[in-house]
PDB file of C-alpha atoms and ligand atoms in Angstrom:
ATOM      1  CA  UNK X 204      43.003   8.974  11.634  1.00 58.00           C
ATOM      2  CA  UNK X 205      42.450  10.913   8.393  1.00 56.00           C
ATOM      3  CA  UNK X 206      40.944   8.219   6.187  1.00 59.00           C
ATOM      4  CA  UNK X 207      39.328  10.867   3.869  1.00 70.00           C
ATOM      5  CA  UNK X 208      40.273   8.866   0.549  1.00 84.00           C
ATOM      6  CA  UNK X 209      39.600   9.783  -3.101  1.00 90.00           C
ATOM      7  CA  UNK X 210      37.291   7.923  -3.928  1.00 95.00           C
ATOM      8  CA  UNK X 211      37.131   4.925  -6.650  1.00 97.00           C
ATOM      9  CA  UNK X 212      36.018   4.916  -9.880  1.00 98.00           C
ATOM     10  CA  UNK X 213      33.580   1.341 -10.239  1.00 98.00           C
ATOM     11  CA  UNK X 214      33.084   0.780 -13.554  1.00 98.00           C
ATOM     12  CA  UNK X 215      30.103  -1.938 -14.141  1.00 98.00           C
ATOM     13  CA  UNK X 216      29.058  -3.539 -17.777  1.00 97.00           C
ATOM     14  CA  UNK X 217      27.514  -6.287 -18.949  1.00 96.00           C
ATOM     15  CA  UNK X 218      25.214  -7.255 -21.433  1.00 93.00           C
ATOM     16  CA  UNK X 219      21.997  -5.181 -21.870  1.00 86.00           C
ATOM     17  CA  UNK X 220      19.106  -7.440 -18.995  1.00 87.00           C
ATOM     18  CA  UNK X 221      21.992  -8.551 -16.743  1.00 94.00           C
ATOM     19  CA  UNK X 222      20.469  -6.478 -13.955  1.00 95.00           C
ATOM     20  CA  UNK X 223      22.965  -3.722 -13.994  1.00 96.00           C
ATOM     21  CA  UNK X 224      20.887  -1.079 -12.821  1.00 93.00           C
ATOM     22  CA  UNK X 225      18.743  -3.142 -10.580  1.00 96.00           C
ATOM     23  CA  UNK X 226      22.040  -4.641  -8.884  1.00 98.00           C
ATOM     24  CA  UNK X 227      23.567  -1.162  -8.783  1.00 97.00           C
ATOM     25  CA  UNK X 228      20.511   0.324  -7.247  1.00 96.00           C
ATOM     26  CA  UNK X 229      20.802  -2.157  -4.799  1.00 98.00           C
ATOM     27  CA  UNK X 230      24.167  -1.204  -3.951  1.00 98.00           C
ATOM     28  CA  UNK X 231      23.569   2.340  -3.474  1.00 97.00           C
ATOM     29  CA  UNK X 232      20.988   1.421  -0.882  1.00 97.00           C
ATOM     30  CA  UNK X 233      23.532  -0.501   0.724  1.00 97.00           C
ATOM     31  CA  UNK X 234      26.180   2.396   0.913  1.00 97.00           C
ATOM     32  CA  UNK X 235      26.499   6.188   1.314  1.00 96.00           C
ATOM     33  CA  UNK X 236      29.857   6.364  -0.067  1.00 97.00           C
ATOM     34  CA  UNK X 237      29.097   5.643  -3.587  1.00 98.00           C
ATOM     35  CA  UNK X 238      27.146   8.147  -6.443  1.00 97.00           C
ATOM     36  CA  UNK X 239      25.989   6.828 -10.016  1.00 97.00           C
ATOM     37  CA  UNK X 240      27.217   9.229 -12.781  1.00 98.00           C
ATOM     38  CA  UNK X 241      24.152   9.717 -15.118  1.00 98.00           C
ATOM     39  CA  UNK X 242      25.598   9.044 -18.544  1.00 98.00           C
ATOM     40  CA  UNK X 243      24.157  10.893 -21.598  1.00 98.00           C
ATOM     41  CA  UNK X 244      23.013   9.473 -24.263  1.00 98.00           C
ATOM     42  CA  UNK X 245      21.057  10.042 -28.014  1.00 98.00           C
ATOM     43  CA  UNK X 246      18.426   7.637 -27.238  1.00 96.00           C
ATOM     44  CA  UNK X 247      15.250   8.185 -26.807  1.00 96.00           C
ATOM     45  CA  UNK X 248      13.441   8.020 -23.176  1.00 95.00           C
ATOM     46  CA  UNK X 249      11.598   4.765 -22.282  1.00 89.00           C
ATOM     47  CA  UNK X 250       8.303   5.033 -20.376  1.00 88.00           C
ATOM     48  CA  UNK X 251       9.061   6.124 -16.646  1.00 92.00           C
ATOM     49  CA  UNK X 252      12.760   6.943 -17.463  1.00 93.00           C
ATOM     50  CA  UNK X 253      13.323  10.344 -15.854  1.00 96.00           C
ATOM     51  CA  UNK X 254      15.830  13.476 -17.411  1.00 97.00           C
ATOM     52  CA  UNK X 255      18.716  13.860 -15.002  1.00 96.00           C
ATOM     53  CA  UNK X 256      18.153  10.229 -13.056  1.00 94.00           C
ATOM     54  CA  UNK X 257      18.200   7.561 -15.698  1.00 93.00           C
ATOM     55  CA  UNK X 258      20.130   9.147 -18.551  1.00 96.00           C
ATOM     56  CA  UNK X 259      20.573  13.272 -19.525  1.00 98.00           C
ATOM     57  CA  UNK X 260      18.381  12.999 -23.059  1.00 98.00           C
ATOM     58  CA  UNK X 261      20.243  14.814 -25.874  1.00 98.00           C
ATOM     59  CA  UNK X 262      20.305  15.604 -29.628  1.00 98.00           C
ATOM     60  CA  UNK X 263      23.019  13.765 -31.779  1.00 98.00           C
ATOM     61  CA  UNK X 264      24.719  17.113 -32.535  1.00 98.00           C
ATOM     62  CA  UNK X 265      24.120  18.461 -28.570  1.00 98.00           C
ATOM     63  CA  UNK X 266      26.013  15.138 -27.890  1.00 98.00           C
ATOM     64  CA  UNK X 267      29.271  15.628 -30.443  1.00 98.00           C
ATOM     65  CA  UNK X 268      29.528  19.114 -28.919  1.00 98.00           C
ATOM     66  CA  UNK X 269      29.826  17.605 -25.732  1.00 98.00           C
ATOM     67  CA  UNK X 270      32.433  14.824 -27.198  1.00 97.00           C
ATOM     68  CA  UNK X 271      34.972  17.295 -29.046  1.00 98.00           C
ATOM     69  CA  UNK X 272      34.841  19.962 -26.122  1.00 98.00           C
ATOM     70  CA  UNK X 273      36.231  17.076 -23.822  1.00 96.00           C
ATOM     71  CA  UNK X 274      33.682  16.794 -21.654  1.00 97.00           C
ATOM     72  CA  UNK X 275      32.847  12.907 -21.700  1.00 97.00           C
ATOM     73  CA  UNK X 276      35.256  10.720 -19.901  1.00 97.00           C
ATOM     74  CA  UNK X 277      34.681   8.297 -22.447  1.00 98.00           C
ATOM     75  CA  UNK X 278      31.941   7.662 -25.253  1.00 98.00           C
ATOM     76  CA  UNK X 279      30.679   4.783 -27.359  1.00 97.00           C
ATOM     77  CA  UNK X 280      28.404   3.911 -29.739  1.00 95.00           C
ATOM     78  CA  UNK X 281      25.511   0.905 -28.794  1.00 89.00           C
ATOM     79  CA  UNK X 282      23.009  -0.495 -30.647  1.00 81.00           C
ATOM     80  CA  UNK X 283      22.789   2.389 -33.229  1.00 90.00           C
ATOM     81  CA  UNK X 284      22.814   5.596 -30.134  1.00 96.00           C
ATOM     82  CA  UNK X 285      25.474   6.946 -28.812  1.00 98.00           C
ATOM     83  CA  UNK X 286      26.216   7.217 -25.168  1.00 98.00           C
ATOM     84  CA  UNK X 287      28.762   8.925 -22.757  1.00 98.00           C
ATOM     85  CA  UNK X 288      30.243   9.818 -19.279  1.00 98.00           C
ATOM     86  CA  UNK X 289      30.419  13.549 -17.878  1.00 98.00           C
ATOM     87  CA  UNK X 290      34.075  14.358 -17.072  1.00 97.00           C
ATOM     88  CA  UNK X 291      33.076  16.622 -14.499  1.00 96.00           C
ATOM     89  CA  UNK X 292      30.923  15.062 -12.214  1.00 96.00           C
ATOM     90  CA  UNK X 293      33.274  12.346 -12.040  1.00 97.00           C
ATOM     91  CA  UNK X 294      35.954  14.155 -11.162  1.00 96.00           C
ATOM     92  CA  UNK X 295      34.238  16.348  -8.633  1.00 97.00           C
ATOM     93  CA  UNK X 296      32.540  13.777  -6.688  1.00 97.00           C
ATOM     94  CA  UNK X 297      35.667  11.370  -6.772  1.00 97.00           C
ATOM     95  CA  UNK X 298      37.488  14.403  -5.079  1.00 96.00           C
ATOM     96  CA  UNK X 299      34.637  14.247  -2.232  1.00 96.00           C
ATOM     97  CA  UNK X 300      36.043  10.483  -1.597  1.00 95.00           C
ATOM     98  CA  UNK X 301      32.703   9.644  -3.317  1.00 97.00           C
ATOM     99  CA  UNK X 302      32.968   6.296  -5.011  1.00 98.00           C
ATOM    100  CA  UNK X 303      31.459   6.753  -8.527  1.00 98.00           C
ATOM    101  CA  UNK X 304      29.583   4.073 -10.136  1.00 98.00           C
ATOM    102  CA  UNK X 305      29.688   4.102 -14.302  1.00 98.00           C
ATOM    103  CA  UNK X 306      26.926   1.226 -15.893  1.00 97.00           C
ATOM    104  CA  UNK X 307      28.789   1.077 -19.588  1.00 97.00           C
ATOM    105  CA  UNK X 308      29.378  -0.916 -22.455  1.00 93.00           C
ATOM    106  CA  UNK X 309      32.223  -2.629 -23.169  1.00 94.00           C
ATOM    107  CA  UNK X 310      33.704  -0.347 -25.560  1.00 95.00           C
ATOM    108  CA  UNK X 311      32.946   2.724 -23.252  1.00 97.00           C
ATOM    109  CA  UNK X 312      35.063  -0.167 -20.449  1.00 97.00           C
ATOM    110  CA  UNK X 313      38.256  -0.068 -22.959  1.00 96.00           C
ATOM    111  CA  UNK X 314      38.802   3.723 -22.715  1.00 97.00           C
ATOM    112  CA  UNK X 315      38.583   3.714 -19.181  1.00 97.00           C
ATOM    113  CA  UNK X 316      40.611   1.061 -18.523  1.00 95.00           C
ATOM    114  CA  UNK X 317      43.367   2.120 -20.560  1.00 95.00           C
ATOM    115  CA  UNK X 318      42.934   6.184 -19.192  1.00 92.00           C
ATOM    116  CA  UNK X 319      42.395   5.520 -15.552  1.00 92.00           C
ATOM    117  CA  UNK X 320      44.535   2.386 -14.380  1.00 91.00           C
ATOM    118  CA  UNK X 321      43.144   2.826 -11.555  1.00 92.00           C
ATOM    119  CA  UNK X 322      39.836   1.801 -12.038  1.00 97.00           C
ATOM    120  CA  UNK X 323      38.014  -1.127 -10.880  1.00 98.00           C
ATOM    121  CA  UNK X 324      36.074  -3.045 -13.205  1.00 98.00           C
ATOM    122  CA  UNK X 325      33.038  -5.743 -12.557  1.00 98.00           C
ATOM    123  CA  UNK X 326      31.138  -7.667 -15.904  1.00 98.00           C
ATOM    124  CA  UNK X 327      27.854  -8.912 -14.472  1.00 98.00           C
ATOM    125  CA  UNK X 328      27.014 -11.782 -16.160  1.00 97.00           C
ATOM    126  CA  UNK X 329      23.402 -13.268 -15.848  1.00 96.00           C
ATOM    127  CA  UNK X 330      23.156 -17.060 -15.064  1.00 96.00           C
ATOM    128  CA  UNK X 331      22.364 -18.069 -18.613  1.00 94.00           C
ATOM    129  CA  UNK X 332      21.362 -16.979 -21.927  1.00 92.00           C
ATOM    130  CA  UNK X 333      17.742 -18.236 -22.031  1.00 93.00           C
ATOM    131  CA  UNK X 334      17.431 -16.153 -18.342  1.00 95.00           C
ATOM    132  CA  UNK X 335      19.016 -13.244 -20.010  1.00 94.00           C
ATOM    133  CA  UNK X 336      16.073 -13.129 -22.694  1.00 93.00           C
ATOM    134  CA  UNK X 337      13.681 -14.316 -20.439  1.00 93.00           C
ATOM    135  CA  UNK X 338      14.004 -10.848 -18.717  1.00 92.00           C
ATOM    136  CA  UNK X 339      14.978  -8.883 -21.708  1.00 89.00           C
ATOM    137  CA  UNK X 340      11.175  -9.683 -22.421  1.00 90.00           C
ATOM    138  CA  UNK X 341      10.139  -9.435 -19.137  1.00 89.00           C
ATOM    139  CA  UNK X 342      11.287  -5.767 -19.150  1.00 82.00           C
ATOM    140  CA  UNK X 343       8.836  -4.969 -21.705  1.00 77.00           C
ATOM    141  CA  UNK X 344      10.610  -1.944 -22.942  1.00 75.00           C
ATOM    142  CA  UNK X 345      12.241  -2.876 -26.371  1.00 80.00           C
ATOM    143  CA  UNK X 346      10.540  -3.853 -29.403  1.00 86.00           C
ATOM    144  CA  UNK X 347      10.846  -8.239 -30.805  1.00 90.00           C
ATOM    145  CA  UNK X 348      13.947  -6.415 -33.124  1.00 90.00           C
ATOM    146  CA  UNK X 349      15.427  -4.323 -30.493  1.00 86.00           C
ATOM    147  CA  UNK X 350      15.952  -7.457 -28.177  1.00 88.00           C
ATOM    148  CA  UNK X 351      17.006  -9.763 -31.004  1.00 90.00           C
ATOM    149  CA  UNK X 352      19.866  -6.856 -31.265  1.00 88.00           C
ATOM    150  CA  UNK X 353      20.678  -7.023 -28.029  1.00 85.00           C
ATOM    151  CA  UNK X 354      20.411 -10.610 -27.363  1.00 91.00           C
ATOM    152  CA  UNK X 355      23.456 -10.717 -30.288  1.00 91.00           C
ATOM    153  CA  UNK X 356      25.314  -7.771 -28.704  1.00 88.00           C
ATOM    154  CA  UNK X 357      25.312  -9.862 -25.485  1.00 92.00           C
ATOM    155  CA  UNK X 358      27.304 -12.768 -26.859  1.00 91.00           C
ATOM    156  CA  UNK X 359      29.694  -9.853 -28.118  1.00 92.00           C
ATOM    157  CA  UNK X 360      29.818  -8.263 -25.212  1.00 93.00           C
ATOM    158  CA  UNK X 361      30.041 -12.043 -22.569  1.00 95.00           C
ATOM    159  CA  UNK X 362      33.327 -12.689 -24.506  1.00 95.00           C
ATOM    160  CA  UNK X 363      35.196  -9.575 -23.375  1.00 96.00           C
ATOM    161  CA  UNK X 364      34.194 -10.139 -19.767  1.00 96.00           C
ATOM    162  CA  UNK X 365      37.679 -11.609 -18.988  1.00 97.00           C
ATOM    163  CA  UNK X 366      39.439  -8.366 -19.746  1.00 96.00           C
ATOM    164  CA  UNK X 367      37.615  -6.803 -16.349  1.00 98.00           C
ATOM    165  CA  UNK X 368      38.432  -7.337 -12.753  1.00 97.00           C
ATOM    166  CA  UNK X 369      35.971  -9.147 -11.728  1.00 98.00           C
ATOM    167  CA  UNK X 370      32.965 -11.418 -12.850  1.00 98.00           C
ATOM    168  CA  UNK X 371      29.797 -11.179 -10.612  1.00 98.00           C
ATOM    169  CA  UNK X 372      26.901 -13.385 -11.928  1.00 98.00           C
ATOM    170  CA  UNK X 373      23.635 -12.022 -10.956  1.00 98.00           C
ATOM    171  CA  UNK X 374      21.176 -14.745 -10.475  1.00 97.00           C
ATOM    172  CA  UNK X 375      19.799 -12.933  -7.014  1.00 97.00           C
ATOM    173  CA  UNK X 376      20.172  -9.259  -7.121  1.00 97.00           C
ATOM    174  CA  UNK X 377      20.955  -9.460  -3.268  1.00 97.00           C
ATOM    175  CA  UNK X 378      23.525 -12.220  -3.354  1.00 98.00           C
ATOM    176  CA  UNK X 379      25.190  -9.807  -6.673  1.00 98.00           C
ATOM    177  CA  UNK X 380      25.331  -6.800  -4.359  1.00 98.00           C
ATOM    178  CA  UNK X 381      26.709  -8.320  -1.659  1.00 98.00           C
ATOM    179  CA  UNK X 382      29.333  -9.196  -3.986  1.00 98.00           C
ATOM    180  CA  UNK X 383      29.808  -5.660  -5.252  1.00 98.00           C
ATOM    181  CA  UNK X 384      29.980  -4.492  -1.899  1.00 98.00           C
ATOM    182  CA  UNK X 385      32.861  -7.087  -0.981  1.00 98.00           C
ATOM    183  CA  UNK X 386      34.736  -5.595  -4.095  1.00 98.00           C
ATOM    184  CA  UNK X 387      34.382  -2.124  -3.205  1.00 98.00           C
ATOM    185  CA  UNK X 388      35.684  -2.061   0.143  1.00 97.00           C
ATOM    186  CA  UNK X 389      38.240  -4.781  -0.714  1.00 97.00           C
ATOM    187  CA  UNK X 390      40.016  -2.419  -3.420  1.00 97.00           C
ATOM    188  CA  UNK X 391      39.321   0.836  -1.229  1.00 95.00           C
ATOM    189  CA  UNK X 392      41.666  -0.987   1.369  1.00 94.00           C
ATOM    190  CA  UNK X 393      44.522  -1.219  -1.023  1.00 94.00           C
ATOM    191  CA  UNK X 394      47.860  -1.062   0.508  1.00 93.00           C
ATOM    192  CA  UNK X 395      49.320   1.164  -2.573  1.00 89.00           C
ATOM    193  CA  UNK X 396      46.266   3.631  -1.629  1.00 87.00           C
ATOM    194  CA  UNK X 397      46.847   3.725   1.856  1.00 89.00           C
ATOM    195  CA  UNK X 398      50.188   4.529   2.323  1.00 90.00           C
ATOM    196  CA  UNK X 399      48.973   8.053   3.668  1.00 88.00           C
ATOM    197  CA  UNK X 400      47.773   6.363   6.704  1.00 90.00           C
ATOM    198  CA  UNK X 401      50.641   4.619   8.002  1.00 91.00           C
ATOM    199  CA  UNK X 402      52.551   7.833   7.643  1.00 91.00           C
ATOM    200  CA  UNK X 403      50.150   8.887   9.951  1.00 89.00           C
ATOM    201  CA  UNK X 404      50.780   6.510  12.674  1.00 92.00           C
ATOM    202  CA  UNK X 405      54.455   6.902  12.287  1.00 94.00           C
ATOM    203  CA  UNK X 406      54.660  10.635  13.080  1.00 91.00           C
ATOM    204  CA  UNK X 407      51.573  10.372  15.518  1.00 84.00           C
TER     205      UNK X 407
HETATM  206  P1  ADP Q 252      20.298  -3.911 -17.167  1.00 78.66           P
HETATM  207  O1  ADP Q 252      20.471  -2.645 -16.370  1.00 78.66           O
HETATM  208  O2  ADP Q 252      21.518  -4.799 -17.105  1.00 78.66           O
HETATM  209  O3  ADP Q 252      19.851  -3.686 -18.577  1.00 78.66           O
HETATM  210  P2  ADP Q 252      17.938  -4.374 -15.471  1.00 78.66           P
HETATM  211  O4  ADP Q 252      18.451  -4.077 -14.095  1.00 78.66           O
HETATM  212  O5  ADP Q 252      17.069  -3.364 -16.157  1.00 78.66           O
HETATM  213  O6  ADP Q 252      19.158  -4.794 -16.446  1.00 78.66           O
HETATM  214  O7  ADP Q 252      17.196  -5.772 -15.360  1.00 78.66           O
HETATM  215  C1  ADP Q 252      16.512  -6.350 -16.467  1.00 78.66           C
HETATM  216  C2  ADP Q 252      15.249  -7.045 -15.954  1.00 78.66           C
HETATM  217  O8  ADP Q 252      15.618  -8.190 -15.167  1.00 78.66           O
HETATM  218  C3  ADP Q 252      14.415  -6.169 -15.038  1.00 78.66           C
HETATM  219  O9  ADP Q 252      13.028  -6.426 -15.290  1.00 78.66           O
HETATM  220  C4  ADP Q 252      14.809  -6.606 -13.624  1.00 78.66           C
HETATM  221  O10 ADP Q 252      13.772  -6.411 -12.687  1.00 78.66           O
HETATM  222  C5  ADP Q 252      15.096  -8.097 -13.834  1.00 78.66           C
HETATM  223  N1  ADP Q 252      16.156  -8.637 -12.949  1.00 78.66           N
HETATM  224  C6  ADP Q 252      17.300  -8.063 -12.555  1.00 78.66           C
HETATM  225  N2  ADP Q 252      18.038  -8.882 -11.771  1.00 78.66           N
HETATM  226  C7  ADP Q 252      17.320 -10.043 -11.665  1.00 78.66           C
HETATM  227  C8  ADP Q 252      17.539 -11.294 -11.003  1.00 78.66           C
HETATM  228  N3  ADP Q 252      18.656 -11.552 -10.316  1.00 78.66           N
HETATM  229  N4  ADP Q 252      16.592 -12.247 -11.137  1.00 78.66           N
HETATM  230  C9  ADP Q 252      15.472 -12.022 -11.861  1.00 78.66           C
HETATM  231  N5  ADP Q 252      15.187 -10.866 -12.513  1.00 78.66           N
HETATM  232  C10 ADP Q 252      16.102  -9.875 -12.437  1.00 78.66           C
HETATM  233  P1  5GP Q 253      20.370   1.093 -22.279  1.00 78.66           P
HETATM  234  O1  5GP Q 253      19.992   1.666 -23.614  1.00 78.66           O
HETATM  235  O2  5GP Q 253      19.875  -0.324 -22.086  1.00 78.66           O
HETATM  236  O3  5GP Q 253      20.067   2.005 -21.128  1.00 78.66           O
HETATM  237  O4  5GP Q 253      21.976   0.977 -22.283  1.00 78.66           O
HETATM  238  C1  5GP Q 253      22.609   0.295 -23.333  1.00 78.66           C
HETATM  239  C2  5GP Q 253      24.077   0.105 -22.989  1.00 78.66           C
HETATM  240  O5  5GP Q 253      24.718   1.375 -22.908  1.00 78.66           O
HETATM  241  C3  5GP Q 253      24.291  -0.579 -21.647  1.00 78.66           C
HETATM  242  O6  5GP Q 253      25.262  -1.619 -21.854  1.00 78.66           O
HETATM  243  C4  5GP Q 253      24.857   0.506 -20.778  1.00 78.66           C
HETATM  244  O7  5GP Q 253      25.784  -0.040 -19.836  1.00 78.66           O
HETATM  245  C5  5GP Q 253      25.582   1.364 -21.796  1.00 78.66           C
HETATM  246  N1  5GP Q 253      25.811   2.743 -21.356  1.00 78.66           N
HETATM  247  C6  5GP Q 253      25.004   3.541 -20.598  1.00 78.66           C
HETATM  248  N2  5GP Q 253      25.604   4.712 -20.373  1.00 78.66           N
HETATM  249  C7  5GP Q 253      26.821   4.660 -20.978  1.00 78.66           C
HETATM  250  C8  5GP Q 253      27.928   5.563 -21.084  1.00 78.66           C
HETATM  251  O8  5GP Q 253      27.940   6.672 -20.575  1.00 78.66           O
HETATM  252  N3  5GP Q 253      28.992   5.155 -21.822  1.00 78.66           N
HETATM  253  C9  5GP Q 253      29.049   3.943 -22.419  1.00 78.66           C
HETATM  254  N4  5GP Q 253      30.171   3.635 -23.090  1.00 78.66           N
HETATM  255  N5  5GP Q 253      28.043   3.063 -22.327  1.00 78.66           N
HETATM  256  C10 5GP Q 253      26.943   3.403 -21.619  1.00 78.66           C
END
């Protein structure tokens, strides 16, 4: 049976310490048939971030060129820098029946949403707000301001988490993967996506 699929489009957010990345990472261990899109952004590196892994680095004006050519799937501003998905790699990969995985805000979230119905959407939630700071600090990479931002873009952001799909709370980053995983192959066994295959069987 042919079950060579396009593949979905995972869009994860949640607020800035949730464990997105670490969660995500986990996931991608976990699975061959999903691929992160690398987002670009304005912001500046943080020690041990790499070009082309964590984030493609560019100038503010490198980045608008990039927005008004229509290359960005969507884009949003965060915490004063401004961040965005490549069209292209999306696409391309998505056509391989590669699953692609998109860590974004919840602004970045809306666009999607409303552009690609089809898209499945997960807010990871950490188990409380003192844990959320608690590793905000832990992380070590933002300055006492920076996370005092963020800590206020978080309550922001926990109050839109009932427009996604699905709420995963990540208090182990195991147990929150597993749950990622259940989601993925859950919508990638869609009936409405599928209907290819029992056309198969019929004239088989
Ligand atoms: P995000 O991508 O949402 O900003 P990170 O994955 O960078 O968050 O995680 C923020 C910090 O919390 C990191 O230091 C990470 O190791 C830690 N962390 C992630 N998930 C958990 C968890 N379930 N329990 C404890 N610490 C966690
Ligand atoms: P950070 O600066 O901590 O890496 O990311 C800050 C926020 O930007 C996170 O909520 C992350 O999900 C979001 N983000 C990262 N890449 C993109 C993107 O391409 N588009 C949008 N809209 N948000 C993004």
């Amino acid at each position: 049976m042919n079950t060579n699929e396009k593949g979905k489009l995972l869009v994860i957010s949640g607020p800035s310490g949730a464990g997105k990345s670490t969660v995500i990472g986990r996931l991608m261990e976990m699975r061959d048939d999903v691929c992160f899109s690398v987002s670009v952004t304005t912001r500046p590196p943080r020690p041990g971030e790499v070009e082309g892994k964590d984030y493609f680095f560019v100038t503010p004006q490198h980045f608008q060129e990039l927005a008004d050519g229509g290359y960005l799937l969507e884009n949003a501003e965060y915490v004063g820098n401004r961040y965005g998905t490549p069209r292209g790699y999306v696409e391309q990969r998505r056509l391989e029946g590669k699953s692609v995985i998109l860590d974004i805000e919840v602004q970045g979230a809306g666009q999607i949403q409303k552009n690609c119905p089809d898209a499945v959407s997960v807010f990871i939630l950490p188990p409380s707000g003192a844990e959320l700071e608690r590793r905000l600090r832990h992380r070590n990479t933002d300055s006492d301001e920076k996370i005092r931002e963020r800590l206020l873009q978080a309550k922001r952001e926990c109050a839109e988490a009932g427009k996604y799909g699905y709420i995963v709370v990540n208090d182990d980053p195991e147990a929150a993967a597993g749950q990622l995983d259940a989601i993925l192959t859950a919508e990638k066994c869609r009936a409405a996506d599928r209907l290819n295959l029992v056309t198969e069987v019929l004239i088989s």
